[in-house]
Coordinates of C-alpha atoms and ligand atoms in Angstrom, one line a residue:
M1 CA -30.0 242.7 103.0
F2 CA -30.9 246.2 104.2
G3 CA -27.7 246.6 106.4
D4 CA -26.3 246.7 102.7
H5 CA -28.0 249.8 102.2
P6 CA -27.7 252.0 105.1
H7 CA -30.9 254.1 105.9
E8 CA -30.2 257.5 106.6
E9 CA -32.1 259.6 108.9
C10 CA -29.9 262.8 109.2
G11 CA -29.6 266.6 109.2
V12 CA -28.8 268.8 106.2
F13 CA -27.6 272.7 106.4
G14 CA -26.7 275.2 103.5
I15 CA -25.8 278.6 103.9
Y16 CA -24.8 281.6 101.3
A17 CA -23.6 284.5 103.2
R18 CA -20.7 286.9 102.2
G19 CA -19.1 288.5 105.0
E20 CA -19.9 285.9 107.4
D21 CA -18.2 283.1 109.1
V22 CA -20.2 280.4 107.3
A23 CA -18.2 277.4 108.6
R24 CA -18.9 278.3 112.2
L25 CA -22.5 279.3 111.4
T26 CA -22.8 275.9 109.8
F27 CA -21.3 274.3 112.7
F28 CA -24.1 275.8 115.2
G29 CA -26.6 274.7 112.6
L30 CA -25.6 271.2 112.7
Y31 CA -25.2 271.6 116.5
A32 CA -29.2 272.2 116.3
L33 CA -29.6 269.6 114.2
Q34 CA -27.8 266.9 116.4
H35 CA -31.0 265.0 117.3
R36 CA -31.3 263.9 113.7
G37 CA -27.8 262.3 113.5
Q38 CA -25.2 261.3 116.1
E39 CA -23.1 259.3 114.2
S40 CA -20.8 261.5 111.8
A41 CA -20.5 265.1 111.1
G42 CA -19.2 267.3 108.1
I43 CA -18.7 270.8 106.5
A44 CA -17.6 271.7 102.9
V45 CA -17.0 275.6 102.5
S46 CA -16.4 277.4 98.8
D47 CA -14.4 280.5 98.7
G48 CA -15.4 281.1 95.5
K49 CA -12.3 279.2 94.1
T50 CA -11.9 276.3 96.2
V51 CA -13.7 273.8 97.8
N52 CA -12.4 272.8 101.3
A53 CA -14.3 270.1 103.5
H54 CA -13.7 268.3 106.9
K55 CA -15.6 265.1 108.5
G56 CA -15.3 262.9 111.2
M57 CA -16.8 260.1 113.3
G58 CA -19.1 261.3 116.2
L59 CA -21.1 264.4 117.7
V60 CA -20.7 267.7 115.9
A61 CA -19.0 269.0 119.0
Q62 CA -16.6 266.3 118.7
V63 CA -15.9 266.2 115.0
F64 CA -15.2 270.4 115.2
D65 CA -12.8 272.4 117.2
E66 CA -10.9 275.7 116.4
Q67 CA -8.3 274.0 114.2
A68 CA -10.9 271.7 112.2
L69 CA -13.0 275.2 111.6
A70 CA -9.8 277.5 110.6
P71 CA -9.2 276.3 107.1
L72 CA -12.7 276.6 106.3
Q73 CA -12.9 280.0 104.7
G74 CA -15.4 281.1 102.1
H75 CA -19.1 282.6 102.0
I76 CA -20.8 279.5 101.0
A77 CA -21.3 276.1 103.1
I78 CA -23.1 272.9 103.5
G79 CA -22.6 270.7 106.5
H80 CA -24.4 267.3 107.3
T81 CA -25.1 265.3 110.6
R82 CA -25.6 261.5 110.0
Y83 CA -27.2 258.6 111.8
S84 CA -27.6 255.2 110.6
T85 CA -27.7 251.7 111.8
T86 CA -25.1 250.1 113.3
G87 CA -22.7 248.0 111.3
S88 CA -22.6 250.7 108.5
S89 CA -20.8 253.2 111.0
Q90 CA -17.9 254.2 109.1
I91 CA -16.1 257.1 107.8
A92 CA -16.7 256.3 104.3
N93 CA -20.3 257.1 104.8
A94 CA -19.8 260.4 106.6
Q95 CA -20.6 263.6 104.5
P96 CA -20.6 265.8 102.8
Y97 CA -19.3 263.8 99.9
N98 CA -16.7 266.2 98.0
M99 CA -15.2 265.1 94.9
E100 CA -14.1 267.0 91.1
S101 CA -16.5 266.9 88.4
Y102 CA -16.9 268.0 84.9
L103 CA -18.3 271.0 86.2
G104 CA -15.9 271.8 88.8
P105 CA -15.9 270.8 92.3
I106 CA -18.9 270.0 94.3
A107 CA -20.0 268.7 97.9
L108 CA -23.0 267.1 98.7
A109 CA -25.1 266.6 101.5
H110 CA -28.2 264.5 101.5
N111 CA -30.8 263.1 103.6
G112 CA -33.2 260.3 103.7
N113 CA -33.3 257.2 101.6
L114 CA -34.1 256.3 98.1
T115 CA -36.2 253.4 97.3
N116 CA -34.8 252.6 94.1
A117 CA -31.2 252.6 95.7
S118 CA -30.2 249.5 94.2
Q119 CA -31.6 250.0 90.7
L120 CA -29.5 253.2 90.8
R121 CA -26.7 251.7 92.1
D122 CA -26.4 248.8 89.4
Q123 CA -26.9 251.7 86.7
V124 CA -23.8 253.3 88.3
L125 CA -21.5 250.3 88.2
R126 CA -22.9 249.3 84.8
R127 CA -21.2 252.6 83.9
G128 CA -18.1 252.0 85.2
V129 CA -18.2 253.8 87.7
G130 CA -16.6 252.7 91.1
L131 CA -18.2 253.4 94.6
T132 CA -16.2 253.3 98.1
S133 CA -19.4 253.1 100.2
T134 CA -22.3 251.3 101.2
S135 CA -24.2 254.6 101.1
D136 CA -27.4 255.8 99.2
S137 CA -26.0 259.0 99.5
E138 CA -23.1 258.1 97.2
V139 CA -25.3 256.6 94.7
A140 CA -27.0 260.0 94.4
T141 CA -23.8 261.9 93.8
M142 CA -23.1 260.0 91.3
V143 CA -26.3 259.8 89.3
L144 CA -25.9 263.6 90.1
L145 CA -22.5 263.6 88.8
G146 CA -23.4 261.4 85.5
G147 CA -26.5 263.4 84.2
E148 CA -26.5 265.3 81.1
G149 CA -26.6 269.1 80.5
P150 CA -24.5 272.1 80.4
D151 CA -25.2 272.9 83.9
W152 CA -26.0 272.0 87.5
A153 CA -29.8 272.9 87.2
D154 CA -30.0 270.3 84.3
R155 CA -28.3 267.7 86.4
I156 CA -30.5 268.3 89.4
E157 CA -33.4 267.8 87.1
H158 CA -32.2 264.7 85.6
F159 CA -31.5 263.4 89.4
V160 CA -34.9 264.7 90.6
S161 CA -36.4 262.4 87.6
C162 CA -34.6 259.3 88.2
A163 CA -34.5 259.3 92.2
E164 CA -37.5 257.8 94.1
G165 CA -38.2 258.1 97.7
A166 CA -37.0 260.2 100.5
Y167 CA -34.2 262.9 99.9
C168 CA -33.3 266.2 100.7
L169 CA -30.2 267.6 99.1
T170 CA -27.7 270.7 100.0
I171 CA -25.4 270.7 97.0
L172 CA -22.4 273.6 97.1
T173 CA -20.5 274.1 94.2
K174 CA -17.6 276.8 93.6
D175 CA -19.9 279.7 93.3
A176 CA -23.8 278.5 94.3
L177 CA -25.8 276.8 96.8
Y178 CA -28.5 274.5 95.7
A179 CA -31.2 272.9 98.0
V180 CA -33.3 270.2 96.7
R181 CA -36.3 268.3 97.9
D182 CA -38.2 265.2 96.7
P183 CA -41.3 265.3 95.0
L184 CA -43.4 263.4 97.6
G185 CA -41.8 266.2 100.4
L186 CA -41.5 263.5 102.8
R187 CA -38.4 264.7 104.9
P188 CA -38.5 268.4 105.9
L189 CA -36.4 271.2 104.5
C190 CA -37.1 274.8 105.1
I191 CA -35.2 278.3 103.7
G192 CA -34.6 281.2 106.0
R193 CA -32.9 285.1 105.6
L194 CA -29.4 285.6 107.4
G195 CA -29.4 289.7 107.7
E196 CA -29.5 291.6 104.3
Q197 CA -27.9 289.2 101.9
G198 CA -27.6 285.8 103.6
W199 CA -29.6 282.8 102.9
V200 CA -29.7 279.6 104.9
V201 CA -31.5 276.2 104.2
A202 CA -31.7 273.5 107.0
S203 CA -33.9 270.4 107.9
E204 CA -35.4 272.0 110.4
S205 CA -36.1 275.7 111.4
C206 CA -34.6 275.2 114.7
A207 CA -31.0 275.6 113.0
L208 CA -32.3 278.6 111.5
A209 CA -33.1 280.4 115.1
T210 CA -30.1 278.9 116.3
I211 CA -27.9 281.2 114.0
G212 CA -30.7 284.1 114.1
A213 CA -31.9 283.7 110.5
E214 CA -35.4 284.1 110.0
W215 CA -37.4 281.3 108.5
V216 CA -39.0 282.4 105.3
R217 CA -40.9 278.8 103.8
D218 CA -40.3 275.4 103.6
V219 CA -38.8 274.1 100.3
E220 CA -41.8 272.8 98.3
P221 CA -42.1 269.0 97.5
G222 CA -40.4 268.7 94.4
E223 CA -38.6 272.0 94.2
A224 CA -34.9 272.6 93.7
L225 CA -33.4 276.0 94.6
M226 CA -30.0 277.6 93.4
I227 CA -28.8 280.4 95.8
D228 CA -25.9 283.0 94.9
D229 CA -25.3 286.6 95.2
E230 CA -28.8 287.0 93.3
G231 CA -30.7 285.3 96.5
P232 CA -32.4 282.0 95.8
R233 CA -34.3 281.3 92.8
T234 CA -36.6 278.0 91.8
I235 CA -34.6 276.2 89.1
V236 CA -37.0 272.9 89.4
R237 CA -40.1 272.3 90.0
Q238 CA -41.5 268.5 89.8
P239 CA -44.0 267.9 92.8
A240 CA -45.6 264.4 92.8
P241 CA -49.6 264.3 92.4
R242 CA -49.7 264.6 96.4
S243 CA -47.1 265.3 99.0
A244 CA -46.4 262.9 101.8
L245 CA -44.5 264.4 104.6
C246 CA -43.6 261.9 107.0
L247 CA -46.1 262.0 110.0
F248 CA -43.1 260.7 112.5
E249 CA -41.5 264.1 112.4
Y250 CA -44.6 265.3 113.9
I251 CA -44.7 262.7 116.6
Y252 CA -40.7 262.0 117.5
F253 CA -38.0 263.1 115.1
A254 CA -38.5 267.0 114.6
R255 CA -37.4 269.1 117.4
P256 CA -40.4 270.5 119.4
D257 CA -39.1 274.1 118.3
S258 CA -39.0 273.4 114.8
M259 CA -42.2 274.6 112.5
L260 CA -43.3 272.3 110.0
Q261 CA -45.7 273.6 107.3
Q262 CA -46.1 276.6 109.2
Q263 CA -47.0 274.5 112.5
L264 CA -44.8 274.8 115.5
I265 CA -43.8 270.8 116.2
H266 CA -44.4 271.5 120.1
S267 CA -48.2 272.6 119.5
V268 CA -49.0 269.7 117.1
R269 CA -47.6 267.8 119.8
M270 CA -49.6 268.7 122.4
E271 CA -52.6 268.5 120.2
L272 CA -51.8 264.9 119.9
G273 CA -51.9 264.7 123.6
R274 CA -55.3 266.5 124.0
E275 CA -56.7 264.2 121.1
L276 CA -55.4 261.0 122.9
A277 CA -56.9 262.1 126.1
R278 CA -60.2 262.2 124.3
E279 CA -59.9 259.0 123.1
A280 CA -58.6 257.2 125.8
H281 CA -59.7 258.7 129.4
V282 CA -58.5 256.8 132.5
A283 CA -59.1 258.0 136.1
A284 CA -55.6 258.8 137.6
D285 CA -53.8 261.1 140.1
V286 CA -51.1 262.3 137.7
V287 CA -50.1 262.6 134.0
M288 CA -46.1 262.4 133.2
G289 CA -44.4 262.0 129.8
V290 CA -41.5 260.1 129.0
P291 CA -38.8 262.9 128.7
D292 CA -38.2 264.7 126.6
S293 CA -40.1 263.7 123.4
A294 CA -43.1 262.9 125.0
T295 CA -43.3 266.0 127.1
P296 CA -45.8 268.1 125.0
A297 CA -48.2 265.1 124.8
A298 CA -48.4 264.8 128.4
I299 CA -49.0 268.4 129.0
G300 CA -51.7 268.2 126.1
Y301 CA -53.1 265.1 128.1
A302 CA -53.1 266.9 131.2
Q303 CA -55.1 270.1 130.2
E304 CA -57.4 268.0 128.1
S305 CA -58.1 265.7 130.9
G306 CA -58.0 267.7 133.8
I307 CA -55.7 265.3 135.8
P308 CA -52.5 267.3 136.7
Y309 CA -49.4 267.2 135.0
T310 CA -46.1 266.3 136.8
E311 CA -42.7 265.1 136.2
G312 CA -42.0 261.8 137.2
L313 CA -38.8 260.7 135.4
I314 CA -35.7 262.5 135.1
K315 CA -33.3 261.8 131.9
N316 CA -29.9 262.2 131.8
R317 CA -29.5 264.8 129.1
Y318 CA -25.8 263.4 128.3
I319 CA -26.7 259.7 127.3
G320 CA -27.0 259.4 123.5
R321 CA -26.4 256.9 121.1
T322 CA -22.6 257.4 121.1
F323 CA -22.7 256.9 124.6
I324 CA -20.1 254.2 125.7
Q325 CA -21.4 250.6 125.5
P326 CA -21.9 249.8 129.1
D327 CA -20.7 246.2 130.3
D328 CA -23.3 243.4 131.2
R329 CA -24.1 244.0 134.8
L330 CA -24.7 247.9 133.7
R331 CA -26.9 246.8 130.8
Q332 CA -29.0 245.1 133.3
Q333 CA -29.6 248.3 135.0
G334 CA -31.3 249.0 131.3
V335 CA -33.6 252.5 131.4
K336 CA -32.0 253.0 134.9
L337 CA -28.9 254.4 133.4
K338 CA -30.9 256.9 131.5
F339 CA -33.9 257.8 134.0
N340 CA -34.5 258.4 137.7
P341 CA -38.0 258.2 139.0
L342 CA -39.0 261.1 141.4
T343 CA -40.2 258.9 144.1
S344 CA -42.3 261.9 145.8
T345 CA -44.4 262.5 142.8
L346 CA -45.2 258.8 141.9
A347 CA -45.9 257.2 145.3
G348 CA -49.3 256.1 145.9
K349 CA -50.2 257.5 142.8
R350 CA -52.4 256.0 139.9
V351 CA -50.1 257.5 136.6
V352 CA -51.0 258.0 133.1
L353 CA -47.7 257.6 131.4
V354 CA -47.5 259.1 128.3
D355 CA -45.0 258.2 125.7
D356 CA -44.8 259.4 121.7
S357 CA -44.1 256.1 120.2
I358 CA -43.6 252.1 120.7
V359 CA -41.2 250.9 118.2
R360 CA -39.4 248.0 119.2
G361 CA -40.9 247.7 122.7
N362 CA -37.9 247.4 124.5
T363 CA -38.5 250.8 126.7
S364 CA -42.1 250.8 127.9
G365 CA -41.8 247.8 129.8
P366 CA -38.8 248.7 132.0
I367 CA -40.2 252.2 132.6
V368 CA -43.3 250.8 133.8
K369 CA -41.3 249.0 136.3
L370 CA -39.4 251.7 137.5
L371 CA -42.5 253.9 138.3
R372 CA -43.8 250.7 140.1
E373 CA -40.6 250.7 142.0
A374 CA -40.9 253.9 143.0
G375 CA -44.2 253.5 144.5
A376 CA -46.8 254.3 141.6
A377 CA -50.1 252.2 142.4
E378 CA -51.1 252.1 138.8
V379 CA -49.7 253.1 135.4
H380 CA -51.8 253.5 132.5
V381 CA -49.7 254.2 129.5
R382 CA -50.8 256.3 126.5
V383 CA -49.1 256.4 123.6
S384 CA -49.5 259.6 121.2
S385 CA -49.3 257.7 117.8
P386 CA -51.1 254.6 116.7
P387 CA -49.5 251.1 116.6
I388 CA -46.3 251.1 114.1
Q389 CA -47.1 248.1 112.2
H390 CA -45.0 248.5 109.1
P391 CA -41.4 249.4 108.4
C392 CA -40.1 252.5 107.0
F393 CA -38.0 252.6 103.9
M394 CA -37.8 256.6 103.4
G395 CA -35.2 256.9 106.2
V396 CA -36.7 256.8 109.8
D397 CA -34.7 254.1 111.6
M398 CA -37.2 251.2 111.5
A399 CA -36.7 248.8 108.7
T400 CA -37.9 245.6 109.3
Y401 CA -41.3 243.8 110.2
P402 CA -39.8 241.5 112.9
E403 CA -38.3 244.4 115.1
L404 CA -41.7 246.1 115.2
I405 CA -43.6 244.9 118.4
A406 CA -46.8 246.2 116.9
H407 CA -46.4 243.9 113.9
R408 CA -45.7 240.6 116.0
M409 CA -48.8 241.4 118.9
T410 CA -52.2 242.9 119.7
V411 CA -52.4 246.0 121.7
P412 CA -53.7 243.6 124.8
E413 CA -50.8 241.5 124.0
I414 CA -48.5 244.3 124.2
E415 CA -50.5 245.9 127.5
K416 CA -49.5 242.5 129.2
Y417 CA -46.2 242.4 127.8
I418 CA -45.0 245.9 129.2
Q419 CA -47.0 245.0 132.1
A420 CA -49.0 248.2 132.3
D421 CA -52.2 248.4 133.9
S422 CA -53.7 249.4 130.7
L423 CA -52.4 250.5 127.3
A424 CA -54.0 252.5 124.7
Y425 CA -52.8 254.3 121.4
L426 CA -54.0 257.3 119.7
S427 CA -56.1 256.2 116.6
Y428 CA -54.6 257.2 113.0
A429 CA -58.2 259.5 112.3
G430 CA -56.8 261.2 116.0
L431 CA -53.5 261.8 114.6
L432 CA -54.6 263.3 111.2
R433 CA -56.8 265.7 112.9
A434 CA -53.9 267.0 115.4
T435 CA -52.3 268.1 112.5
G436 CA -55.1 269.9 111.4
R437 CA -54.0 269.6 107.6
D438 CA -55.1 267.6 104.6
P439 CA -54.9 264.4 105.7
N440 CA -54.0 263.2 102.2
S441 CA -50.7 265.4 102.3
F442 CA -48.8 263.0 104.9
C443 CA -46.9 259.5 104.5
G444 CA -48.4 257.3 107.4
A445 CA -46.9 254.1 105.9
C446 CA -45.6 252.9 109.0
F447 CA -49.4 252.7 110.7
T448 CA -51.2 252.0 107.4
G449 CA -49.0 249.9 105.3
N450 CA -49.9 252.6 102.4
Y451 CA -46.7 253.5 101.2
P452 CA -46.7 257.0 98.9
I453 CA -44.2 255.8 96.5
P454 CA -45.6 254.8 92.9
Q455 CA -44.8 251.1 92.0
F456 CA -43.6 250.3 95.2
D457 CA -44.1 247.4 96.7
P458 CA -42.3 246.5 100.3
R459 CA -43.5 243.1 99.9
E460 CA -41.1 242.7 96.7
R461 CA -38.2 243.8 98.7
D462 CA -35.7 241.3 99.8
E463 CA -35.4 241.6 103.3
I464 CA -39.3 241.5 103.8
K465 CA -39.6 238.5 101.8
L466 CA -36.6 237.4 104.1
A467 CA -38.2 238.6 107.5
F468 CA -41.8 236.8 106.2
A469 CA -40.2 233.7 105.3
A470 CA -38.6 233.2 108.9
R471 CA -41.6 233.8 110.8
Ligands
LIG501 P1 -38.7 251.1 121.7 O1 -40.1 250.7 121.4 O2 -38.1 250.6 123.0 O3 -38.0 251.1 120.5 O4 -38.5 252.6 122.2 C1 -39.4 253.6 121.3 C2 -38.9 254.8 122.0 O5 -37.5 255.3 121.3 C3 -39.9 256.1 121.9 O6 -40.8 256.3 122.5 C4 -39.1 257.1 121.3 O7 -38.8 257.9 121.8 C5 -38.0 256.5 120.8 N1 -38.2 256.2 119.2 C6 -38.7 256.8 118.3 N2 -38.2 256.5 117.0 C7 -37.2 255.5 117.2 C8 -36.6 254.7 116.3 N3 -37.0 254.7 114.9 N4 -35.4 253.9 116.7 C9 -35.4 254.3 118.1 N5 -36.0 254.6 119.0 C10 -36.9 255.3 118.6

């Protein structure tokens, strides 16, 4: 079952900078990547002789204080912030993993999901290697350590040749930093410059900006970099015939102030909204977005349609996934715990409510109801992505068919279910147009069912077979 292999949308970070407080800079980098994972956080540092690490459960600011940062002295650091489904939330899965190897101490941080994790796991266990956690990332570490060859470049090359699926790795050894991106480039990874001699890698460029580093470029799909006193150099290049960057990064996951393929995510999201307005116009008085993730698309929709943009919901910024589980009475309050409507901008209005995606379908209905209670005359839901009909095995938390509302229901059925006056989604062609990039350079499997991994058939996966058997 999938629960045994927690999938991981995470944030990774790495820095090589002599003369800087690399642990503190990593802390701030992870803070900027907090949206990619709120379950655990960790930092490993090397001073050229020894590797020290600290990790724990919770948000970056909960895991680290001055006392935790103080022993983390050195000039190389990596960091990780982890997200996973509940049930696998345990300290054994927290990263970076650090251990002794034949080539000396190593620490590793991994973002993504290996689609052949079960096979790799079997291979590792068959070799007699014990595993302490249920995480793909530990398997990844063991595959890396178990590779042949005299140096890390060989081992990374071996890892890249046997791992399938999505991964970005930052690896720290005693005297170098490595960054690896999978051959399809499913998850983002970029490199930046800090001052004259420092180098930084991060899942998203927002983490570079936060610490004053300058974005240089994306790490290429299938590229592994080594960074030391001589700067960064490519040590492995093994791209797939095509790249397959996750479209959901553009839609929801990445921060709007991050750059992907030299485009600001915020600009792409505005364009998604403009496309949506062209495809699914409706007569209305105001356009609003579900904060915060749908705000840029709502602005784009308003610009294109000429309908004024307004704020209609205020979100409590401090409610995250680590929010204390509410009791039953509070749970019934549902979205009201998270959002309050602005009655004065909604009363008597025909509202276009833009959301970035509908995944399980638990959020839209209560928000529509909330807006009606606040006096909205009509609520027209517009979604700035196509219906999500297929699960993701490459790291986004939507792992099974039954949980996806657009798999179980048609658009008119969903419209009825969420009690909207109308519902329309952006088309897949519209989504691709909005990116302005080669349509064959993305993974859109959650919309199309076309998975980019060679020889990967999702119907062969046990959890899918079970899901279909249960229907
Ligand atoms: P729901 O349809 O109830 O699952 O909620 C979907 C909303 O949650 C979207 O509008 C996103 O803002 C956010 N979201 C996006 N992706 C996910 C995900 N993988 N898991 C949970 N929530 C997500």
